[in-house]
């Protein structure tokens, strides 16, 4: 059954009707906002006058653990201190890992957005790339070359060995130093150690004299 020219149900839209501004109905302008305000106003009032005033400066859904003494401050027979320091180390490692993952994702997204022009990558993604590289280097300094089942004592010994290396050879990653430079670094480190020993000896001599009677002092 087709539509003929004399079909009264057919209505042609004129240009004026098509370009006429949209006029929202009463339901859209009054009734729906009224229903929304019934739910929104009490919730907003409770949040602004109660929750915001009682909330601490940090987000309430972030759990903060109290910092415990680190491994170098624990006594040799304090197993509880060892356990707390190890748990803190694992939490810090998980946080640093997630931070590095977020920075890596930002770098990849920025490169993917400007991938058709290398100049735009260097222009708009430079800060993001540098930030990710610094975070990756710091993560490797602290956790690199450690297996998955290491604890805080292994990380502490790794940091100690790194400090000893940098004391004699300079910062790690600055390049291979010559034998002369290494010898000079060793000599300067030995002189610093001797100077420190002489200072300690002088301090011991002064403190030991202070404890002697006046008649026995030189």
PDB file of C-alpha atoms in Angstrom:
ATOM      1  CA  UNK A   1       0.000   0.000   0.000  1.00  0.00           C
ATOM      2  CA  UNK A   2       1.790   3.098  -1.209  1.00  0.00           C
ATOM      3  CA  UNK A   3       1.454   6.744  -0.414  1.00  0.00           C
ATOM      4  CA  UNK A   4      -0.258   8.845  -3.021  1.00  0.00           C
ATOM      5  CA  UNK A   5      -0.327  12.541  -3.581  1.00  0.00           C
ATOM      6  CA  UNK A   6      -3.644  12.798  -1.755  1.00  0.00           C
ATOM      7  CA  UNK A   7      -2.316  11.115   1.420  1.00  0.00           C
ATOM      8  CA  UNK A   8      -3.314  13.360   4.319  1.00  0.00           C
ATOM      9  CA  UNK A   9      -0.883  11.633   6.730  1.00  0.00           C
ATOM     10  CA  UNK A  10       2.167  12.751   4.783  1.00  0.00           C
ATOM     11  CA  UNK A  11       3.786  15.993   5.960  1.00  0.00           C
ATOM     12  CA  UNK A  12       6.584  17.757   4.130  1.00  0.00           C
ATOM     13  CA  UNK A  13       9.044  19.632   6.364  1.00  0.00           C
ATOM     14  CA  UNK A  14       9.636  23.133   5.174  1.00  0.00           C
ATOM     15  CA  UNK A  15      12.923  24.980   5.368  1.00  0.00           C
ATOM     16  CA  UNK A  16      11.562  27.292   8.064  1.00  0.00           C
ATOM     17  CA  UNK A  17      10.585  24.354  10.247  1.00  0.00           C
ATOM     18  CA  UNK A  18      13.953  22.696   9.701  1.00  0.00           C
ATOM     19  CA  UNK A  19      15.909  25.819  10.687  1.00  0.00           C
ATOM     20  CA  UNK A  20      13.661  26.681  13.611  1.00  0.00           C
ATOM     21  CA  UNK A  21      15.544  26.847  16.967  1.00  0.00           C
ATOM     22  CA  UNK A  22      15.030  23.896  19.244  1.00  0.00           C
ATOM     23  CA  UNK A  23      12.481  24.494  21.970  1.00  0.00           C
ATOM     24  CA  UNK A  24      12.831  22.079  24.909  1.00  0.00           C
ATOM     25  CA  UNK A  25       9.686  20.786  26.493  1.00  0.00           C
ATOM     26  CA  UNK A  26       8.419  21.403  30.012  1.00  0.00           C
ATOM     27  CA  UNK A  27       9.669  17.989  31.097  1.00  0.00           C
ATOM     28  CA  UNK A  28      13.203  18.823  30.025  1.00  0.00           C
ATOM     29  CA  UNK A  29      13.328  22.320  31.466  1.00  0.00           C
ATOM     30  CA  UNK A  30      11.515  21.899  34.792  1.00  0.00           C
ATOM     31  CA  UNK A  31      10.448  18.396  35.743  1.00  0.00           C
ATOM     32  CA  UNK A  32      13.701  16.501  35.086  1.00  0.00           C
ATOM     33  CA  UNK A  33      15.900  19.124  36.839  1.00  0.00           C
ATOM     34  CA  UNK A  34      13.504  19.024  39.795  1.00  0.00           C
ATOM     35  CA  UNK A  35      13.875  15.260  40.111  1.00  0.00           C
ATOM     36  CA  UNK A  36      17.650  15.589  39.801  1.00  0.00           C
ATOM     37  CA  UNK A  37      17.780  18.250  42.532  1.00  0.00           C
ATOM     38  CA  UNK A  38      15.881  15.980  44.928  1.00  0.00           C
ATOM     39  CA  UNK A  39      18.815  13.559  44.842  1.00  0.00           C
ATOM     40  CA  UNK A  40      21.676  15.984  44.230  1.00  0.00           C
ATOM     41  CA  UNK A  41      20.994  18.714  46.791  1.00  0.00           C
ATOM     42  CA  UNK A  42      21.194  16.515  49.938  1.00  0.00           C
ATOM     43  CA  UNK A  43      24.291  14.730  48.662  1.00  0.00           C
ATOM     44  CA  UNK A  44      26.036  17.990  47.754  1.00  0.00           C
ATOM     45  CA  UNK A  45      25.120  19.548  51.095  1.00  0.00           C
ATOM     46  CA  UNK A  46      26.467  16.534  52.999  1.00  0.00           C
ATOM     47  CA  UNK A  47      29.709  16.570  51.015  1.00  0.00           C
ATOM     48  CA  UNK A  48      30.403  20.305  51.258  1.00  0.00           C
ATOM     49  CA  UNK A  49      29.442  20.835  54.915  1.00  0.00           C
ATOM     50  CA  UNK A  50      30.446  17.527  56.519  1.00  0.00           C
ATOM     51  CA  UNK A  51      32.821  15.471  54.375  1.00  0.00           C
ATOM     52  CA  UNK A  52      35.023  18.334  53.185  1.00  0.00           C
ATOM     53  CA  UNK A  53      35.395  19.739  56.701  1.00  0.00           C
ATOM     54  CA  UNK A  54      36.315  16.394  58.241  1.00  0.00           C
ATOM     55  CA  UNK A  55      38.585  15.227  55.429  1.00  0.00           C
ATOM     56  CA  UNK A  56      42.331  15.457  55.881  1.00  0.00           C
ATOM     57  CA  UNK A  57      44.511  17.219  53.271  1.00  0.00           C
ATOM     58  CA  UNK A  58      45.453  13.954  51.536  1.00  0.00           C
ATOM     59  CA  UNK A  59      42.855  11.831  49.676  1.00  0.00           C
ATOM     60  CA  UNK A  60      40.965   9.704  52.156  1.00  0.00           C
ATOM     61  CA  UNK A  61      41.069   6.623  49.929  1.00  0.00           C
ATOM     62  CA  UNK A  62      44.903   6.525  49.940  1.00  0.00           C
ATOM     63  CA  UNK A  63      46.219   4.423  52.776  1.00  0.00           C
ATOM     64  CA  UNK A  64      49.362   5.765  54.383  1.00  0.00           C
ATOM     65  CA  UNK A  65      51.659   3.482  56.303  1.00  0.00           C
ATOM     66  CA  UNK A  66      53.774   4.815  59.120  1.00  0.00           C
ATOM     67  CA  UNK A  67      57.455   4.875  58.194  1.00  0.00           C
ATOM     68  CA  UNK A  68      59.465   2.395  60.220  1.00  0.00           C
ATOM     69  CA  UNK A  69      63.213   2.373  60.941  1.00  0.00           C
ATOM     70  CA  UNK A  70      65.288   1.363  57.938  1.00  0.00           C
ATOM     71  CA  UNK A  71      67.519  -1.691  57.823  1.00  0.00           C
ATOM     72  CA  UNK A  72      70.735   0.127  58.760  1.00  0.00           C
ATOM     73  CA  UNK A  73      69.241   1.204  62.087  1.00  0.00           C
ATOM     74  CA  UNK A  74      68.112  -2.275  63.137  1.00  0.00           C
ATOM     75  CA  UNK A  75      70.036  -4.276  65.698  1.00  0.00           C
ATOM     76  CA  UNK A  76      71.498  -7.593  64.597  1.00  0.00           C
ATOM     77  CA  UNK A  77      69.141  -9.617  66.784  1.00  0.00           C
ATOM     78  CA  UNK A  78      66.010  -7.519  66.191  1.00  0.00           C
ATOM     79  CA  UNK A  79      63.958  -9.762  63.907  1.00  0.00           C
ATOM     80  CA  UNK A  80      60.858  -7.602  64.222  1.00  0.00           C
ATOM     81  CA  UNK A  81      62.772  -4.580  62.933  1.00  0.00           C
ATOM     82  CA  UNK A  82      64.068  -6.679  60.026  1.00  0.00           C
ATOM     83  CA  UNK A  83      60.540  -7.757  59.122  1.00  0.00           C
ATOM     84  CA  UNK A  84      59.114  -4.228  59.283  1.00  0.00           C
ATOM     85  CA  UNK A  85      61.973  -2.828  57.204  1.00  0.00           C
ATOM     86  CA  UNK A  86      61.488  -5.578  54.626  1.00  0.00           C
ATOM     87  CA  UNK A  87      57.742  -4.929  54.376  1.00  0.00           C
ATOM     88  CA  UNK A  88      58.441  -1.228  53.929  1.00  0.00           C
ATOM     89  CA  UNK A  89      60.984  -2.052  51.218  1.00  0.00           C
ATOM     90  CA  UNK A  90      58.449  -4.171  49.328  1.00  0.00           C
ATOM     91  CA  UNK A  91      55.821  -1.415  49.497  1.00  0.00           C
ATOM     92  CA  UNK A  92      58.300   1.182  48.276  1.00  0.00           C
ATOM     93  CA  UNK A  93      59.354  -1.096  45.435  1.00  0.00           C
ATOM     94  CA  UNK A  94      55.743  -1.642  44.377  1.00  0.00           C
ATOM     95  CA  UNK A  95      55.060   2.110  44.449  1.00  0.00           C
ATOM     96  CA  UNK A  96      58.206   2.922  42.453  1.00  0.00           C
ATOM     97  CA  UNK A  97      57.309   0.216  39.938  1.00  0.00           C
ATOM     98  CA  UNK A  98      53.836   1.669  39.391  1.00  0.00           C
ATOM     99  CA  UNK A  99      55.245   5.188  39.060  1.00  0.00           C
ATOM    100  CA  UNK A 100      57.672   3.959  36.416  1.00  0.00           C
ATOM    101  CA  UNK A 101      54.851   2.150  34.609  1.00  0.00           C
ATOM    102  CA  UNK A 102      52.744   5.325  34.506  1.00  0.00           C
ATOM    103  CA  UNK A 103      55.655   7.399  33.182  1.00  0.00           C
ATOM    104  CA  UNK A 104      56.390   4.776  30.534  1.00  0.00           C
ATOM    105  CA  UNK A 105      52.767   4.789  29.413  1.00  0.00           C
ATOM    106  CA  UNK A 106      52.779   8.592  29.147  1.00  0.00           C
ATOM    107  CA  UNK A 107      55.924   8.448  27.048  1.00  0.00           C
ATOM    108  CA  UNK A 108      54.484   5.806  24.720  1.00  0.00           C
ATOM    109  CA  UNK A 109      51.197   7.690  24.333  1.00  0.00           C
ATOM    110  CA  UNK A 110      52.998  10.934  23.522  1.00  0.00           C
ATOM    111  CA  UNK A 111      55.199   9.218  20.951  1.00  0.00           C
ATOM    112  CA  UNK A 112      52.197   7.516  19.386  1.00  0.00           C
ATOM    113  CA  UNK A 113      50.339  10.835  19.116  1.00  0.00           C
ATOM    114  CA  UNK A 114      53.215  12.656  17.387  1.00  0.00           C
ATOM    115  CA  UNK A 115      54.705   9.635  15.626  1.00  0.00           C
ATOM    116  CA  UNK A 116      54.328  11.114  12.133  1.00  0.00           C
ATOM    117  CA  UNK A 117      56.712  13.989  12.855  1.00  0.00           C
ATOM    118  CA  UNK A 118      59.949  13.446  14.755  1.00  0.00           C
ATOM    119  CA  UNK A 119      60.329  17.173  15.397  1.00  0.00           C
ATOM    120  CA  UNK A 120      56.991  17.244  17.212  1.00  0.00           C
ATOM    121  CA  UNK A 121      58.095  14.273  19.303  1.00  0.00           C
ATOM    122  CA  UNK A 122      61.235  16.116  20.374  1.00  0.00           C
ATOM    123  CA  UNK A 123      59.259  19.297  20.961  1.00  0.00           C
ATOM    124  CA  UNK A 124      56.219  18.097  22.875  1.00  0.00           C
ATOM    125  CA  UNK A 125      57.488  14.844  24.405  1.00  0.00           C
ATOM    126  CA  UNK A 126      60.963  15.906  25.495  1.00  0.00           C
ATOM    127  CA  UNK A 127      60.072  16.599  29.131  1.00  0.00           C
ATOM    128  CA  UNK A 128      58.074  13.385  29.403  1.00  0.00           C
ATOM    129  CA  UNK A 129      60.913  11.332  27.913  1.00  0.00           C
ATOM    130  CA  UNK A 130      63.509  12.920  30.209  1.00  0.00           C
ATOM    131  CA  UNK A 131      61.310  12.363  33.254  1.00  0.00           C
ATOM    132  CA  UNK A 132      60.850   8.707  32.348  1.00  0.00           C
ATOM    133  CA  UNK A 133      64.571   8.205  31.771  1.00  0.00           C
ATOM    134  CA  UNK A 134      65.446   9.722  35.144  1.00  0.00           C
ATOM    135  CA  UNK A 135      62.867   7.551  36.890  1.00  0.00           C
ATOM    136  CA  UNK A 136      64.129   4.446  35.074  1.00  0.00           C
ATOM    137  CA  UNK A 137      67.739   5.187  36.035  1.00  0.00           C
ATOM    138  CA  UNK A 138      66.801   5.779  39.667  1.00  0.00           C
ATOM    139  CA  UNK A 139      64.748   2.585  39.714  1.00  0.00           C
ATOM    140  CA  UNK A 140      67.658   0.593  38.305  1.00  0.00           C
ATOM    141  CA  UNK A 141      70.054   2.153  40.811  1.00  0.00           C
ATOM    142  CA  UNK A 142      67.866   1.020  43.684  1.00  0.00           C
ATOM    143  CA  UNK A 143      66.403  -2.265  42.426  1.00  0.00           C
ATOM    144  CA  UNK A 144      68.390  -3.209  39.325  1.00  0.00           C
ATOM    145  CA  UNK A 145      70.219  -6.541  39.071  1.00  0.00           C
ATOM    146  CA  UNK A 146      68.225  -7.921  41.995  1.00  0.00           C
ATOM    147  CA  UNK A 147      66.104 -11.034  41.639  1.00  0.00           C
ATOM    148  CA  UNK A 148      62.410 -11.160  42.441  1.00  0.00           C
ATOM    149  CA  UNK A 149      62.911 -12.829  45.837  1.00  0.00           C
ATOM    150  CA  UNK A 150      65.458 -10.393  47.269  1.00  0.00           C
ATOM    151  CA  UNK A 151      64.831  -8.579  50.520  1.00  0.00           C
ATOM    152  CA  UNK A 152      65.870  -5.260  51.980  1.00  0.00           C
ATOM    153  CA  UNK A 153      69.274  -6.532  53.105  1.00  0.00           C
ATOM    154  CA  UNK A 154      70.284  -7.316  49.502  1.00  0.00           C
ATOM    155  CA  UNK A 155      69.206  -3.850  48.360  1.00  0.00           C
ATOM    156  CA  UNK A 156      71.117  -2.270  51.236  1.00  0.00           C
ATOM    157  CA  UNK A 157      74.304  -4.165  50.358  1.00  0.00           C
ATOM    158  CA  UNK A 158      73.855  -3.169  46.710  1.00  0.00           C
ATOM    159  CA  UNK A 159      73.736   0.487  47.707  1.00  0.00           C
ATOM    160  CA  UNK A 160      76.813   0.045  49.889  1.00  0.00           C
ATOM    161  CA  UNK A 161      78.813  -1.508  47.041  1.00  0.00           C
ATOM    162  CA  UNK A 162      77.704   1.275  44.714  1.00  0.00           C
ATOM    163  CA  UNK A 163      78.845   3.948  47.163  1.00  0.00           C
ATOM    164  CA  UNK A 164      82.232   2.259  47.506  1.00  0.00           C
ATOM    165  CA  UNK A 165      82.570   2.075  43.719  1.00  0.00           C
ATOM    166  CA  UNK A 166      81.662   5.726  43.212  1.00  0.00           C
ATOM    167  CA  UNK A 167      84.083   6.761  45.925  1.00  0.00           C
ATOM    168  CA  UNK A 168      87.001   5.301  43.973  1.00  0.00           C
ATOM    169  CA  UNK A 169      85.861   5.418  40.332  1.00  0.00           C
ATOM    170  CA  UNK A 170      83.366   8.259  40.176  1.00  0.00           C
ATOM    171  CA  UNK A 171      79.643   8.113  39.428  1.00  0.00           C
ATOM    172  CA  UNK A 172      78.480   5.010  37.615  1.00  0.00           C
ATOM    173  CA  UNK A 173      77.732   5.633  33.950  1.00  0.00           C
ATOM    174  CA  UNK A 174      80.275   8.401  33.360  1.00  0.00           C
ATOM    175  CA  UNK A 175      82.457   6.174  31.196  1.00  0.00           C
ATOM    176  CA  UNK A 176      85.472   3.931  31.622  1.00  0.00           C
ATOM    177  CA  UNK A 177      88.247   5.728  33.454  1.00  0.00           C
ATOM    178  CA  UNK A 178      91.914   5.226  32.687  1.00  0.00           C
ATOM    179  CA  UNK A 179      94.319   3.458  35.005  1.00  0.00           C
ATOM    180  CA  UNK A 180      95.961   6.774  35.930  1.00  0.00           C
ATOM    181  CA  UNK A 181      92.642   8.278  36.948  1.00  0.00           C
ATOM    182  CA  UNK A 182      91.781   5.189  38.943  1.00  0.00           C
ATOM    183  CA  UNK A 183      95.153   5.330  40.707  1.00  0.00           C
ATOM    184  CA  UNK A 184      94.640   9.003  41.510  1.00  0.00           C
ATOM    185  CA  UNK A 185      91.172   8.310  42.841  1.00  0.00           C
ATOM    186  CA  UNK A 186      92.495   5.493  45.008  1.00  0.00           C
ATOM    187  CA  UNK A 187      95.322   7.691  46.276  1.00  0.00           C
ATOM    188  CA  UNK A 188      92.969  10.548  47.126  1.00  0.00           C
ATOM    189  CA  UNK A 189      90.606   8.144  48.871  1.00  0.00           C
ATOM    190  CA  UNK A 190      93.492   6.710  50.891  1.00  0.00           C
ATOM    191  CA  UNK A 191      94.643  10.201  51.870  1.00  0.00           C
ATOM    192  CA  UNK A 192      91.130  11.085  52.953  1.00  0.00           C
ATOM    193  CA  UNK A 193      90.986   7.917  55.034  1.00  0.00           C
ATOM    194  CA  UNK A 194      94.370   8.687  56.625  1.00  0.00           C
ATOM    195  CA  UNK A 195      93.263  12.228  57.397  1.00  0.00           C
ATOM    196  CA  UNK A 196      90.097  10.893  58.965  1.00  0.00           C
ATOM    197  CA  UNK A 197      92.146   8.420  61.024  1.00  0.00           C
ATOM    198  CA  UNK A 198      94.468  11.195  62.207  1.00  0.00           C
ATOM    199  CA  UNK A 199      91.495  13.325  63.198  1.00  0.00           C
ATOM    200  CA  UNK A 200      90.017  10.438  65.149  1.00  0.00           C
ATOM    201  CA  UNK A 201      93.369   9.775  66.817  1.00  0.00           C
ATOM    202  CA  UNK A 202      93.642  13.430  67.834  1.00  0.00           C
ATOM    203  CA  UNK A 203      90.104  13.351  69.183  1.00  0.00           C
ATOM    204  CA  UNK A 204      90.846  10.206  71.170  1.00  0.00           C
ATOM    205  CA  UNK A 205      94.010  11.773  72.583  1.00  0.00           C
ATOM    206  CA  UNK A 206      92.152  14.909  73.658  1.00  0.00           C
ATOM    207  CA  UNK A 207      89.296  12.997  75.240  1.00  0.00           C
ATOM    208  CA  UNK A 208      91.677  10.604  76.993  1.00  0.00           C
ATOM    209  CA  UNK A 209      93.614  13.512  78.487  1.00  0.00           C
ATOM    210  CA  UNK A 210      90.435  15.067  79.747  1.00  0.00           C
ATOM    211  CA  UNK A 211      89.778  12.009  81.889  1.00  0.00           C
ATOM    212  CA  UNK A 212      93.237  11.976  83.525  1.00  0.00           C
ATOM    213  CA  UNK A 213      94.054  13.746  86.774  1.00  0.00           C
ATOM    214  CA  UNK A 214      95.811  17.093  86.532  1.00  0.00           C
ATOM    215  CA  UNK A 215      99.075  15.659  87.884  1.00  0.00           C
ATOM    216  CA  UNK A 216      99.278  12.989  85.140  1.00  0.00           C
ATOM    217  CA  UNK A 217      98.503  15.248  82.182  1.00  0.00           C
ATOM    218  CA  UNK A 218     101.513  16.112  79.953  1.00  0.00           C
TER     219      UNK A 218
END
